[in-house]
Short mmCIF file of C-alpha atoms and ligand atoms in Angstrom, two decimals:
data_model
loop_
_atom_site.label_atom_id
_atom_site.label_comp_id
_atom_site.label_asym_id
_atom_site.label_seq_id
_atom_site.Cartn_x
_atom_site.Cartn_y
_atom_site.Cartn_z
CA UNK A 1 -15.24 9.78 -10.09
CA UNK A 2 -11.86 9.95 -11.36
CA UNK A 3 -11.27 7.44 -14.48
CA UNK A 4 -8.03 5.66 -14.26
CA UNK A 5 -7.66 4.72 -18.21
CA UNK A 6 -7.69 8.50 -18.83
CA UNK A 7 -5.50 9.35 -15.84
CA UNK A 8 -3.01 6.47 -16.23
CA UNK A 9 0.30 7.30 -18.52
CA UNK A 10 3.33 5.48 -19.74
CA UNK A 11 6.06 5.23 -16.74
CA UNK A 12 3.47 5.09 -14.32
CA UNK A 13 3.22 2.30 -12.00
CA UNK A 14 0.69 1.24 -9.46
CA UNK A 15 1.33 0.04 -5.72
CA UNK A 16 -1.55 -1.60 -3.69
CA UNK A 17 -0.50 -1.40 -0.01
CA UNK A 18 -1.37 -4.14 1.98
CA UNK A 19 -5.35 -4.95 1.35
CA UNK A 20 -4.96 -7.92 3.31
CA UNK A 21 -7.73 -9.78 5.54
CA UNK A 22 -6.35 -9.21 8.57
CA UNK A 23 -7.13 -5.54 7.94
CA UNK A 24 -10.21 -5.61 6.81
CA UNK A 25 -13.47 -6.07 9.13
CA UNK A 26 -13.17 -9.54 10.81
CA UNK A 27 -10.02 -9.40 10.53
CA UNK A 28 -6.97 -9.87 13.46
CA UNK A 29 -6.08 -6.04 12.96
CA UNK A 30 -9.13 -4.56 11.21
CA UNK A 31 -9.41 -0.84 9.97
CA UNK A 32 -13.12 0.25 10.09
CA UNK A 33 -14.46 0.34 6.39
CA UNK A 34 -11.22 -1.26 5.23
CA UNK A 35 -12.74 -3.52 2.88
CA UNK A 36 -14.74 -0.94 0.75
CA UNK A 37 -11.10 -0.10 -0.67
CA UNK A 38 -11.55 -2.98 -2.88
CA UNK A 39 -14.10 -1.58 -4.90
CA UNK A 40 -12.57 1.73 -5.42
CA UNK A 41 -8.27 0.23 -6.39
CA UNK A 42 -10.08 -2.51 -8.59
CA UNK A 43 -10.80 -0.35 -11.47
CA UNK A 44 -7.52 1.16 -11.31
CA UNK A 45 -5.43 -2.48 -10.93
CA UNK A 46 -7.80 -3.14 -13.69
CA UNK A 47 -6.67 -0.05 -16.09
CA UNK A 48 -2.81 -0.12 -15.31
CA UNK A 49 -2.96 -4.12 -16.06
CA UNK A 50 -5.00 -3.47 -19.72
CA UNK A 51 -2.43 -0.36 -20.09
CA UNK A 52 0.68 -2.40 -19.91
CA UNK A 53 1.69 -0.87 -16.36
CA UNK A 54 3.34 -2.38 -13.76
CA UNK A 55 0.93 -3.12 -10.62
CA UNK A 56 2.74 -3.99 -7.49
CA UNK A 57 0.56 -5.58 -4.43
CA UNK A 58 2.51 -5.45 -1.11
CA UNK A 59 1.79 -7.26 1.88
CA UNK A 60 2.51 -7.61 6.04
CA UNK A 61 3.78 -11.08 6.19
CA UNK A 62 5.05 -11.47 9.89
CA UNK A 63 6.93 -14.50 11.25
CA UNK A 64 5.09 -15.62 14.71
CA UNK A 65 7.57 -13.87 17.13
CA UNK A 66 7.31 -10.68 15.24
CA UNK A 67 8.60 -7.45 16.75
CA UNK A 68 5.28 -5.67 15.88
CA UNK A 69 2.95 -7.45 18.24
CA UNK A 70 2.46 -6.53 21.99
CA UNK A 71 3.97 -9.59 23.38
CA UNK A 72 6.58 -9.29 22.10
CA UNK A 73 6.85 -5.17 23.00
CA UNK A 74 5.25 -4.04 19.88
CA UNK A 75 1.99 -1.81 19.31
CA UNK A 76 -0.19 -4.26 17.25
CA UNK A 77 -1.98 -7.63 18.10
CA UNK A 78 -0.93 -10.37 16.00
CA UNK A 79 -1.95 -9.75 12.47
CA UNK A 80 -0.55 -11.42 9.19
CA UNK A 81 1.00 -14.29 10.33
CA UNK A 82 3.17 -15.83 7.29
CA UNK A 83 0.19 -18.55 5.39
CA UNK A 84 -2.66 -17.57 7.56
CA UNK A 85 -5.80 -16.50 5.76
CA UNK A 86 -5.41 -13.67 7.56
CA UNK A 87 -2.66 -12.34 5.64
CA UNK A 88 -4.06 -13.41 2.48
CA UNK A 89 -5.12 -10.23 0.18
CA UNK A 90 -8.37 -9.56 0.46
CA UNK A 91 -10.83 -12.12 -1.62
CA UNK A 92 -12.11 -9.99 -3.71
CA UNK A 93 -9.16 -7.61 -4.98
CA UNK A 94 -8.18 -8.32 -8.21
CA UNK A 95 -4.68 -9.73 -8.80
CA UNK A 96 -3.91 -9.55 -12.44
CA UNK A 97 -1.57 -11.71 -14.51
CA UNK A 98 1.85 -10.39 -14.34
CA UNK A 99 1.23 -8.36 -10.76
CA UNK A 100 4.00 -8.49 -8.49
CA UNK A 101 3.79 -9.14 -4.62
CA UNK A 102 6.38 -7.00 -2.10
CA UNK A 103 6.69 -8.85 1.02
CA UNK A 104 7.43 -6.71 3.77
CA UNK A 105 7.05 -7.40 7.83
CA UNK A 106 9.26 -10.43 7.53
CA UNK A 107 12.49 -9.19 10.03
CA UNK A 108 12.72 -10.80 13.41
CA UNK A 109 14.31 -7.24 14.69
CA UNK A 110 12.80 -4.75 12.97
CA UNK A 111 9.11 -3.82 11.70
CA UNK A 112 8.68 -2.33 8.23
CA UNK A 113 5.79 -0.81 7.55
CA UNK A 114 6.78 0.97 4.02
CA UNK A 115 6.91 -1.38 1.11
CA UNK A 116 10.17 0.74 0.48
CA UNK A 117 12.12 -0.44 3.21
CA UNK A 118 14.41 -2.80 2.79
CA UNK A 119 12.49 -4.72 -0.53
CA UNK A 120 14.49 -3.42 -3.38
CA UNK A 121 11.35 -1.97 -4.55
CA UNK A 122 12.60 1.42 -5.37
CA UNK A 123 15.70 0.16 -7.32
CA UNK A 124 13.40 -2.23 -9.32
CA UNK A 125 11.54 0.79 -10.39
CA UNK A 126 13.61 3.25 -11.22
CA UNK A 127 15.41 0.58 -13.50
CA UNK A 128 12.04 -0.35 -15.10
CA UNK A 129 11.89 3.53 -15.82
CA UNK A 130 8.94 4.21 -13.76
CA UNK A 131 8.51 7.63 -12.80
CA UNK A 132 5.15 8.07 -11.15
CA UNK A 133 3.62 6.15 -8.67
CA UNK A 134 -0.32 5.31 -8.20
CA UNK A 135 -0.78 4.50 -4.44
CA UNK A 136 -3.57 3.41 -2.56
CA UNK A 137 -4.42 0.62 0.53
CA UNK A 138 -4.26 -0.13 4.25
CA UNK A 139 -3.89 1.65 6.60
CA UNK A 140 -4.09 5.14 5.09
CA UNK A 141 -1.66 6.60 8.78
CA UNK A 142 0.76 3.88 9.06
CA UNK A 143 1.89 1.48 5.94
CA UNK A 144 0.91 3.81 3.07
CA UNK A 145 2.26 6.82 4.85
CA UNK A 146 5.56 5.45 5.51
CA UNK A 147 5.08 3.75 1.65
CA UNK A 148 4.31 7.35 0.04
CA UNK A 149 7.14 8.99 2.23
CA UNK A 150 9.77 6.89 1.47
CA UNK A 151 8.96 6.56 -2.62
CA UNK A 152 8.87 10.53 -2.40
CA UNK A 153 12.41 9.91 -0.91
CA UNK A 154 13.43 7.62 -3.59
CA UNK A 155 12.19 10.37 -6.24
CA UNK A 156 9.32 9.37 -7.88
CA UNK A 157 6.10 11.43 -8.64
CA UNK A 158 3.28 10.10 -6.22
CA UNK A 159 -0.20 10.11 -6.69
CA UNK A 160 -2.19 9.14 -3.74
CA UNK A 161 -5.91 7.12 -4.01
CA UNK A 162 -7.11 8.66 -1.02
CA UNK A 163 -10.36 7.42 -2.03
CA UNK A 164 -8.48 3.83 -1.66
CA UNK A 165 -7.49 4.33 1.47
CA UNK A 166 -8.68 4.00 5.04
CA UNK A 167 -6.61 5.21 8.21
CA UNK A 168 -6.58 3.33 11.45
CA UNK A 169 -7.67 6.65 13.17
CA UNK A 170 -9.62 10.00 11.67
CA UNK A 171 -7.31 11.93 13.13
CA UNK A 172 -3.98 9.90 12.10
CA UNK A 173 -5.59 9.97 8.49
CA UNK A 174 -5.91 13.80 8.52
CA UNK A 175 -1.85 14.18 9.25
CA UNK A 176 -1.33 11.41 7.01
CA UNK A 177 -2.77 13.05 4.68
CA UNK A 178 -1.04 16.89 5.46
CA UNK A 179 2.36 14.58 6.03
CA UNK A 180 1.67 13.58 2.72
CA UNK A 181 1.43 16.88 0.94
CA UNK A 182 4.56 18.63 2.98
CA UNK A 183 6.51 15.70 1.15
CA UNK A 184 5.24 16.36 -2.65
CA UNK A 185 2.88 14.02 -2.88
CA UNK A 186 -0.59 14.75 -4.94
CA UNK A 187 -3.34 13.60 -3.49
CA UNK A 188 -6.63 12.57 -5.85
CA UNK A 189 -9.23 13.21 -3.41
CA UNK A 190 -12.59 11.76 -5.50
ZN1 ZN B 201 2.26 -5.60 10.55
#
């Protein structure tokens, strides 16, 4: 198993996509075996905290009318309503002093599923002189796709938990994952 204080370096930065309830089993949106990515981004949230390293946790926090969701013409049920439990992160990820939250999903006209996209995120980072990112979360073929995309984009190194990961479908996960690699990204596969 990989070991994140030996991995871990100065300028690197970790981002925690969306390991909210709702996306976890019992959840309004739920990604089969999305919880067990707890156990495998803890260790690393963990590391990066004790190293110094900025950890960033985003999250899908959708007002009620939300674009997203099929009544209103979008592709998802309603999932992470602003304040439900639901949208909460999941209980038992660890949220370290000093971790900061991106809140993404919040547009009436527009869905964002990259913590990139329109947050500021990138900008923050580059002037806090990161240079390589640590990603992992939910769901593996939509959010952290369009998160590791756009942050390959914005120029930094990417290093992709795929171990910390679950897609919404095998077979999205698979071109995620090949999406991923066309782009530059590295993916640590154990
Ligand atoms: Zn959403």
């Amino acid at each position: 198993m990989a070991q994140p204080q030996n991995l871990l370096r100065p300028n690197d930065a970790l981002l925690v996509v969306d390991v909210q309830q709702d996306f976890c089993p019992g959840g309004a949106l739920p990604i089969a075996r999305g919880d067990e990515v707890v156990a495998v981004l803890n260790p690393w949230i963990a590391a990066a905290s004790k190293q110094g390293l900025p950890v960033f946790l985003s999250r899908d926090w959708h007002p009620a009318s939300h674009p997203s969701f099929t009544a209103n013409g979008g592709r998802w049920p309603v999932h992470c309503q602003q304040d439900t439990a639901g949208a909460s992160f999941h209980k038992d990820l660890f949220i370290p002093e000093g971790a900061e939250v991106v809140t993404k999903g919040t547009r009436f006209d527009q869905d964002q599923n990259s913590a990139f996209d329109q947050t500021g995120l990138a900008d923050k980072l580059h002037r806090d002189g990161v240079r390589r990112l640590w990603i992992g979360g939910l769901a593996l073929d939509v959010c952290v796709l369009a998160t590791v995309l756009d942050g390959r984009r914005a120029g930094f190194e990417i290093r992709v938990l795929v171990a910390g990961c679950r897609p919404v479908t095998v077979e999205g996960g698979r071109e995620a994952l090949t999406r991923m690699r066309k782009a530059g990204a590295v993916l640590v596969e154990e």
